[in-house]
Short mmCIF file of N, CA and C in Angstrom, two decimals:
data_model
loop_
_atom_site.label_atom_id
_atom_site.label_comp_id
_atom_site.label_asym_id
_atom_site.label_seq_id
_atom_site.Cartn_x
_atom_site.Cartn_y
_atom_site.Cartn_z
N MET A 1 91.60 -27.77 16.18
CA MET A 1 90.53 -26.89 15.28
C MET A 1 89.28 -27.71 15.30
N LYS A 2 89.03 -28.94 15.53
CA LYS A 2 87.82 -29.83 15.94
C LYS A 2 87.58 -29.47 17.09
N GLY A 3 88.44 -29.73 18.53
CA GLY A 3 88.24 -29.48 19.19
C GLY A 3 87.53 -28.53 20.03
N PHE A 4 87.76 -26.72 19.05
CA PHE A 4 87.59 -25.70 19.28
C PHE A 4 85.93 -25.63 18.65
N ALA A 5 85.83 -26.08 17.85
CA ALA A 5 84.53 -26.24 17.50
C ALA A 5 84.00 -27.36 17.84
N GLY A 6 84.18 -28.22 18.44
CA GLY A 6 83.39 -28.95 19.23
C GLY A 6 82.74 -28.54 20.97
N PHE A 7 83.71 -27.74 21.32
CA PHE A 7 83.66 -27.06 22.47
C PHE A 7 82.47 -25.63 22.24
N PHE A 8 83.01 -25.07 21.18
CA PHE A 8 81.63 -24.21 20.79
C PHE A 8 80.32 -24.69 20.63
N LEU A 9 80.11 -25.58 19.94
CA LEU A 9 78.50 -26.14 19.76
C LEU A 9 78.18 -26.58 20.79
N LEU A 10 79.04 -27.29 21.46
CA LEU A 10 78.29 -27.66 22.87
C LEU A 10 77.95 -26.68 24.05
N GLY A 11 78.90 -24.98 23.71
CA GLY A 11 78.41 -24.09 24.26
C GLY A 11 77.28 -23.31 23.62
N CYS A 12 77.12 -23.57 22.60
CA CYS A 12 76.42 -22.89 21.85
C CYS A 12 74.57 -23.85 21.92
N SER A 13 74.77 -25.10 22.36
CA SER A 13 73.80 -25.94 22.36
C SER A 13 72.95 -25.67 24.10
N ALA A 14 74.05 -25.32 25.00
CA ALA A 14 73.89 -24.93 26.55
C ALA A 14 73.18 -23.49 26.69
N LEU A 15 73.75 -22.83 25.63
CA LEU A 15 73.08 -21.54 25.55
C LEU A 15 71.31 -21.32 24.73
N LEU A 16 71.32 -21.82 23.49
CA LEU A 16 70.16 -22.46 23.18
C LEU A 16 69.07 -22.97 23.70
N LEU A 17 69.32 -23.68 24.63
CA LEU A 17 69.09 -24.85 25.44
C LEU A 17 68.41 -23.89 26.42
N LEU A 18 69.18 -22.93 26.92
CA LEU A 18 68.41 -21.85 28.28
C LEU A 18 67.58 -20.86 27.73
N ILE A 19 68.04 -20.15 26.31
CA ILE A 19 66.79 -19.47 25.99
C ILE A 19 65.76 -20.26 25.75
N SER A 20 65.42 -21.38 24.79
CA SER A 20 63.91 -22.04 24.52
C SER A 20 63.59 -21.96 25.71
N LEU A 21 64.28 -22.64 27.34
CA LEU A 21 63.36 -22.93 28.34
C LEU A 21 62.46 -21.47 28.96
N MET A 22 63.60 -20.58 29.06
CA MET A 22 63.15 -19.16 28.94
C MET A 22 61.60 -18.55 28.02
N VAL A 23 61.60 -18.71 26.53
CA VAL A 23 60.90 -18.43 26.05
C VAL A 23 59.87 -19.21 26.58
N TRP A 24 59.69 -20.59 26.18
CA TRP A 24 58.46 -21.38 26.61
C TRP A 24 58.40 -21.33 28.02
N LEU A 25 58.59 -20.63 29.05
CA LEU A 25 58.37 -20.44 30.22
C LEU A 25 57.51 -19.48 30.21
N PHE A 26 57.95 -18.30 29.78
CA PHE A 26 57.05 -17.04 29.40
C PHE A 26 56.01 -17.00 28.51
N TRP A 27 55.87 -17.99 27.60
CA TRP A 27 54.82 -18.14 26.94
C TRP A 27 53.85 -18.81 27.66
N ARG A 28 54.18 -19.54 28.56
CA ARG A 28 53.15 -20.49 28.94
C ARG A 28 52.63 -19.44 30.16
N ARG A 29 52.82 -19.02 31.02
CA ARG A 29 52.83 -17.52 31.79
C ARG A 29 51.46 -16.97 31.33
N ASN A 30 51.80 -16.50 30.26
CA ASN A 30 51.26 -15.76 29.46
C ASN A 30 49.68 -16.40 29.33
N ARG A 31 50.35 -17.58 28.33
CA ARG A 31 48.44 -17.97 28.32
C ARG A 31 48.16 -18.72 28.93
N ARG A 32 48.53 -19.27 30.40
CA ARG A 32 47.36 -19.12 31.12
C ARG A 32 46.69 -18.02 31.64
N ARG A 33 46.98 -17.11 31.44
CA ARG A 33 46.43 -15.24 31.79
C ARG A 33 45.54 -15.47 31.40
N VAL A 34 45.24 -15.63 29.99
CA VAL A 34 43.81 -15.02 29.61
C VAL A 34 43.15 -16.38 28.96
N GLN A 35 41.90 -16.68 29.68
CA GLN A 35 40.89 -17.47 29.30
C GLN A 35 39.78 -17.40 28.52
N ALA A 36 39.45 -18.24 27.89
CA ALA A 36 38.29 -18.04 26.63
C ALA A 36 36.86 -17.97 27.78
N VAL A 37 36.09 -17.03 26.66
CA VAL A 37 34.83 -16.91 27.58
C VAL A 37 33.58 -17.44 26.14
N GLN A 38 32.19 -17.49 26.84
CA GLN A 38 31.44 -17.32 25.70
C GLN A 38 30.51 -15.93 26.04
N ALA A 39 30.66 -14.85 25.13
CA ALA A 39 29.99 -13.79 25.60
C ALA A 39 28.62 -13.40 24.47
N LYS A 40 28.07 -12.82 24.95
CA LYS A 40 27.05 -11.70 24.24
C LYS A 40 27.51 -10.52 23.51
N VAL A 41 26.83 -10.14 22.47
CA VAL A 41 27.14 -8.98 21.92
C VAL A 41 25.78 -8.04 22.55
N VAL A 42 26.16 -7.15 23.01
CA VAL A 42 25.47 -5.89 23.28
C VAL A 42 25.00 -5.22 22.64
N GLU A 43 25.98 -4.38 22.00
CA GLU A 43 26.20 -3.37 21.32
C GLU A 43 27.21 -3.10 20.52
N ASN A 44 27.35 -2.49 19.30
CA ASN A 44 28.12 -2.14 18.34
C ASN A 44 28.57 -0.52 19.00
N VAL A 45 29.73 -0.34 19.45
CA VAL A 45 30.18 1.33 19.71
C VAL A 45 30.55 1.69 18.78
N ARG A 46 30.16 2.74 18.38
CA ARG A 46 30.76 3.79 17.34
C ARG A 46 31.73 4.47 17.70
N ARG A 47 33.03 4.50 17.43
CA ARG A 47 34.29 5.41 17.40
C ARG A 47 34.37 5.97 16.55
N ARG A 48 35.25 7.33 16.14
CA ARG A 48 35.83 7.63 15.04
C ARG A 48 37.38 7.72 14.93
N ASP A 49 38.03 7.02 13.77
CA ASP A 49 39.38 7.29 14.30
C ASP A 49 39.84 8.09 13.74
N ALA A 50 41.37 8.19 13.51
CA ALA A 50 42.63 9.65 13.62
C ALA A 50 41.95 10.03 11.93
N ARG A 51 41.24 9.60 11.46
CA ARG A 51 41.09 10.34 9.65
C ARG A 51 39.35 10.63 9.93
N GLY A 52 38.46 10.31 10.88
CA GLY A 52 37.20 10.62 11.05
C GLY A 52 36.01 9.51 10.78
N ARG A 53 36.82 8.12 10.09
CA ARG A 53 35.97 7.30 9.94
C ARG A 53 35.20 6.47 10.86
N PRO A 54 33.68 6.02 10.80
CA PRO A 54 33.56 5.10 12.10
C PRO A 54 34.29 3.90 12.17
N LEU A 55 34.13 3.28 13.34
CA LEU A 55 34.66 2.21 13.89
C LEU A 55 34.04 1.36 14.98
N TYR A 56 34.04 0.20 14.90
CA TYR A 56 32.61 0.11 15.77
C TYR A 56 33.46 -1.42 16.52
N PHE A 57 33.11 -1.09 17.60
CA PHE A 57 33.79 -1.85 19.29
C PHE A 57 32.71 -2.82 19.69
N PRO A 58 32.84 -3.97 19.39
CA PRO A 58 31.54 -5.08 20.19
C PRO A 58 31.56 -4.34 21.65
N LEU A 59 30.38 -4.16 22.39
CA LEU A 59 30.25 -4.62 23.80
C LEU A 59 29.94 -5.89 24.43
N LEU A 60 30.70 -6.44 24.63
CA LEU A 60 30.44 -8.20 25.39
C LEU A 60 29.88 -7.84 26.88
N GLU A 61 29.29 -8.63 27.22
CA GLU A 61 28.54 -9.16 28.16
C GLU A 61 29.18 -10.84 28.49
N PHE A 62 29.41 -11.17 29.72
CA PHE A 62 29.68 -12.56 29.88
C PHE A 62 29.74 -12.83 31.46
N GLN A 63 29.88 -14.02 31.24
CA GLN A 63 29.90 -14.57 33.01
C GLN A 63 31.31 -14.89 33.63
N TRP A 64 31.90 -14.23 34.36
CA TRP A 64 33.00 -14.58 35.40
C TRP A 64 32.82 -15.13 36.83
N GLU A 65 33.19 -16.01 37.13
CA GLU A 65 33.12 -15.98 38.64
C GLU A 65 31.90 -15.81 39.47
N GLY A 66 30.40 -16.29 38.44
CA GLY A 66 29.59 -15.79 39.16
C GLY A 66 28.99 -14.27 38.58
N GLU A 67 29.76 -13.69 38.23
CA GLU A 67 28.71 -11.89 38.11
C GLU A 67 29.02 -11.97 36.47
N TYR A 68 27.96 -10.87 36.45
CA TYR A 68 28.17 -10.82 34.96
C TYR A 68 28.86 -9.22 34.56
N LYS A 69 29.50 -9.33 33.67
CA LYS A 69 30.56 -8.36 33.02
C LYS A 69 30.52 -7.65 31.89
N ARG A 70 30.93 -6.59 31.77
CA ARG A 70 30.58 -5.75 30.56
C ARG A 70 31.87 -5.12 29.73
N LEU A 71 32.41 -5.78 28.90
CA LEU A 71 33.87 -5.00 28.29
C LEU A 71 33.52 -4.64 27.10
N GLU A 72 34.31 -3.60 26.61
CA GLU A 72 34.33 -3.44 25.44
C GLU A 72 35.18 -3.93 24.53
N SER A 73 35.29 -4.40 23.41
CA SER A 73 36.70 -5.28 23.05
C SER A 73 37.73 -4.20 22.28
N ALA A 74 38.61 -4.48 22.40
CA ALA A 74 39.88 -3.04 22.21
C ALA A 74 39.93 -2.89 20.46
N PHE A 75 38.98 -4.29 19.85
CA PHE A 75 39.81 -4.38 18.68
C PHE A 75 38.06 -4.09 17.66
N GLY A 76 38.55 -3.29 16.98
CA GLY A 76 37.51 -2.45 16.14
C GLY A 76 37.60 -2.88 14.63
N THR A 77 36.48 -2.70 13.95
CA THR A 77 36.07 -3.03 12.24
C THR A 77 35.45 -1.53 11.79
N ASN A 78 35.55 -1.47 10.62
CA ASN A 78 34.49 -0.51 10.20
C ASN A 78 33.71 -0.70 10.15
N TRP A 79 33.42 -1.88 9.87
CA TRP A 79 31.56 -2.46 9.70
C TRP A 79 30.86 -3.16 11.18
N GLU A 80 30.17 -3.87 11.34
CA GLU A 80 29.10 -4.01 12.09
C GLU A 80 29.60 -5.40 12.17
N GLN A 81 30.68 -5.57 12.71
CA GLN A 81 31.28 -7.30 12.69
C GLN A 81 29.91 -8.22 13.37
N PHE A 82 29.63 -7.95 14.66
CA PHE A 82 28.73 -8.96 14.70
C PHE A 82 26.99 -8.24 14.76
N GLN A 83 26.06 -8.50 15.55
CA GLN A 83 24.89 -8.21 15.56
C GLN A 83 24.63 -8.05 17.11
N PRO A 84 23.87 -7.23 17.92
CA PRO A 84 23.07 -7.38 18.99
C PRO A 84 22.48 -8.50 19.55
N SER A 85 22.91 -9.51 20.63
CA SER A 85 22.37 -10.74 20.99
C SER A 85 23.27 -11.78 20.36
N GLU A 86 24.16 -12.02 19.57
CA GLU A 86 25.12 -12.61 18.86
C GLU A 86 26.14 -13.04 19.77
N ARG A 87 25.80 -14.94 19.90
CA ARG A 87 27.04 -15.09 20.86
C ARG A 87 28.46 -15.50 20.24
N VAL A 88 29.26 -15.10 20.92
CA VAL A 88 30.70 -14.99 20.25
C VAL A 88 31.81 -15.52 21.14
N SER A 89 32.82 -16.10 20.94
CA SER A 89 33.59 -16.01 21.45
C SER A 89 34.80 -15.00 21.64
N ALA A 90 35.40 -14.93 22.96
CA ALA A 90 36.20 -14.05 23.34
C ALA A 90 37.15 -14.09 24.19
N PHE A 91 38.22 -14.01 24.56
CA PHE A 91 39.26 -13.90 25.97
C PHE A 91 39.41 -12.64 26.57
N TYR A 92 39.49 -13.11 28.06
CA TYR A 92 39.34 -12.34 29.10
C TYR A 92 40.45 -12.31 29.85
N ASP A 93 41.28 -11.49 30.01
CA ASP A 93 42.36 -11.41 31.01
C ASP A 93 41.99 -10.82 32.34
N PRO A 94 41.47 -11.58 33.21
CA PRO A 94 41.13 -10.96 34.52
C PRO A 94 42.39 -10.57 35.49
N ARG A 95 43.22 -10.65 34.83
CA ARG A 95 44.10 -9.70 35.99
C ARG A 95 44.39 -8.34 35.37
N HIS A 96 44.31 -7.90 34.27
CA HIS A 96 43.95 -6.51 33.69
C HIS A 96 42.68 -6.33 33.81
N ASP A 97 41.47 -6.87 34.00
CA ASP A 97 40.26 -6.59 33.68
C ASP A 97 39.90 -6.04 32.19
N ARG A 98 40.36 -6.99 31.25
CA ARG A 98 40.27 -6.76 30.06
C ARG A 98 39.52 -7.75 29.06
N MET A 99 39.59 -7.43 27.98
CA MET A 99 39.40 -8.42 27.13
C MET A 99 40.66 -8.33 26.20
N ALA A 100 41.00 -9.71 25.63
CA ALA A 100 42.43 -9.49 25.09
C ALA A 100 42.60 -10.38 23.94
N VAL A 101 43.70 -10.73 23.12
CA VAL A 101 43.72 -11.44 21.64
C VAL A 101 43.71 -12.89 22.26
N LYS A 102 43.74 -13.31 21.13
CA LYS A 102 43.99 -15.52 21.44
C LYS A 102 45.81 -15.05 21.91
N PRO A 103 45.87 -16.08 22.68
CA PRO A 103 46.95 -16.21 22.70
C PRO A 103 48.09 -16.50 21.69
N PRO A 104 49.33 -16.12 21.50
CA PRO A 104 49.76 -16.43 19.74
C PRO A 104 50.48 -17.65 20.12
N VAL A 105 50.44 -18.74 19.23
CA VAL A 105 51.29 -20.06 19.19
C VAL A 105 52.54 -19.79 19.09
N GLY A 106 53.10 -18.52 18.06
CA GLY A 106 54.62 -17.99 17.83
C GLY A 106 55.36 -18.59 18.83
N PRO A 107 55.49 -17.70 19.71
CA PRO A 107 56.45 -17.67 21.10
C PRO A 107 56.81 -19.61 21.55
N GLY A 108 55.91 -20.63 21.67
CA GLY A 108 55.58 -21.79 21.62
C GLY A 108 56.41 -22.20 20.49
N VAL A 109 55.87 -22.49 19.59
CA VAL A 109 57.11 -22.54 18.33
C VAL A 109 58.13 -22.37 18.22
N LEU A 110 58.39 -21.27 18.13
CA LEU A 110 60.19 -20.27 18.73
C LEU A 110 60.93 -21.54 19.35
N ALA A 111 60.12 -21.76 20.84
CA ALA A 111 61.02 -22.59 22.00
C ALA A 111 60.88 -23.96 21.38
N LEU A 112 60.45 -23.91 20.96
CA LEU A 112 60.49 -25.93 20.24
C LEU A 112 61.23 -25.99 19.21
N CYS A 113 61.42 -24.66 18.52
CA CYS A 113 62.83 -24.70 16.93
C CYS A 113 64.23 -24.32 17.91
N LEU A 114 64.39 -23.63 18.72
CA LEU A 114 65.45 -23.79 19.58
C LEU A 114 66.08 -25.00 19.80
N PHE A 115 64.91 -25.60 20.61
CA PHE A 115 64.98 -26.81 21.38
C PHE A 115 66.06 -27.82 20.48
N VAL A 116 65.20 -28.14 19.00
CA VAL A 116 65.73 -28.66 18.40
C VAL A 116 67.35 -28.17 17.90
N ILE A 117 67.61 -26.98 17.91
CA ILE A 117 68.57 -26.58 17.04
C ILE A 117 69.76 -27.09 18.16
N SER A 118 69.65 -26.79 19.41
CA SER A 118 69.82 -26.71 20.85
C SER A 118 70.47 -28.28 20.56
N LEU A 119 69.49 -29.25 20.66
CA LEU A 119 69.93 -30.72 20.16
C LEU A 119 70.99 -31.21 19.16
N LEU A 120 70.51 -30.39 18.10
CA LEU A 120 71.62 -30.73 17.12
C LEU A 120 72.78 -29.65 17.41
N CYS A 121 73.11 -29.05 17.88
CA CYS A 121 74.41 -28.42 18.52
C CYS A 121 74.64 -29.39 19.26
N LEU A 122 74.12 -29.81 20.45
CA LEU A 122 74.74 -30.76 21.27
C LEU A 122 75.35 -32.16 20.90
N VAL A 123 74.44 -33.12 19.44
CA VAL A 123 75.13 -34.15 18.81
C VAL A 123 76.40 -33.35 17.99
N GLY A 124 76.23 -32.69 17.31
CA GLY A 124 77.36 -32.33 16.34
C GLY A 124 78.63 -31.87 17.18
N GLY A 125 78.58 -31.30 18.17
CA GLY A 125 79.79 -31.02 19.45
C GLY A 125 80.07 -32.36 20.15
N SER A 126 79.53 -33.27 20.38
CA SER A 126 79.32 -34.52 20.98
C SER A 126 80.61 -35.63 19.57
N MET A 127 80.04 -35.10 18.72
CA MET A 127 80.41 -36.22 17.50
C MET A 127 82.14 -35.51 17.20
N MET A 128 82.04 -33.96 17.58
CA MET A 128 83.08 -33.72 16.70
C MET A 128 84.19 -33.74 17.95
N LEU A 129 84.15 -33.82 19.11
CA LEU A 129 84.63 -34.06 20.40
C LEU A 129 85.18 -36.01 20.63
N ALA A 130 83.97 -36.64 20.01
CA ALA A 130 84.50 -38.10 20.03
C ALA A 130 85.48 -38.22 18.63
N ALA A 131 85.87 -37.56 17.90
CA ALA A 131 86.31 -38.06 16.94
C ALA A 131 87.98 -37.85 17.25
N MET A 132 87.64 -37.06 18.01
CA MET A 132 89.22 -36.19 18.17
C MET A 132 89.95 -37.44 19.13
N LEU A 133 89.01 -38.29 19.99
CA LEU A 133 90.04 -39.06 20.65
C LEU A 133 90.47 -40.61 20.23
#
């Protein structure tokens, strides 16, 4: 029975290691795609939501690779969060030419946790197999 459990833990270790590597690579690729920029708020564009309440989306101007760009933020609030001419930090996705959210750290933390669990399974499985000898 210890032999089965040991090999099972080694198999789980390999699987978790593979999953953690895939999550980490996916997270790194998406994180590199989004770039932090310093932008100036040009105006707050007013739109209405489904219930007719006003939402304000800042129109941002920033410089990217030598040219000025104006893009509307995809995230609105029910008040004018920023004043015109105010400088803000924003995230730009040049691949899709749009403003983006800050890249989350959650997938990176998940990959790290899966890696640690895979190491624990590796140690546990190895100890069980060594105890059989």
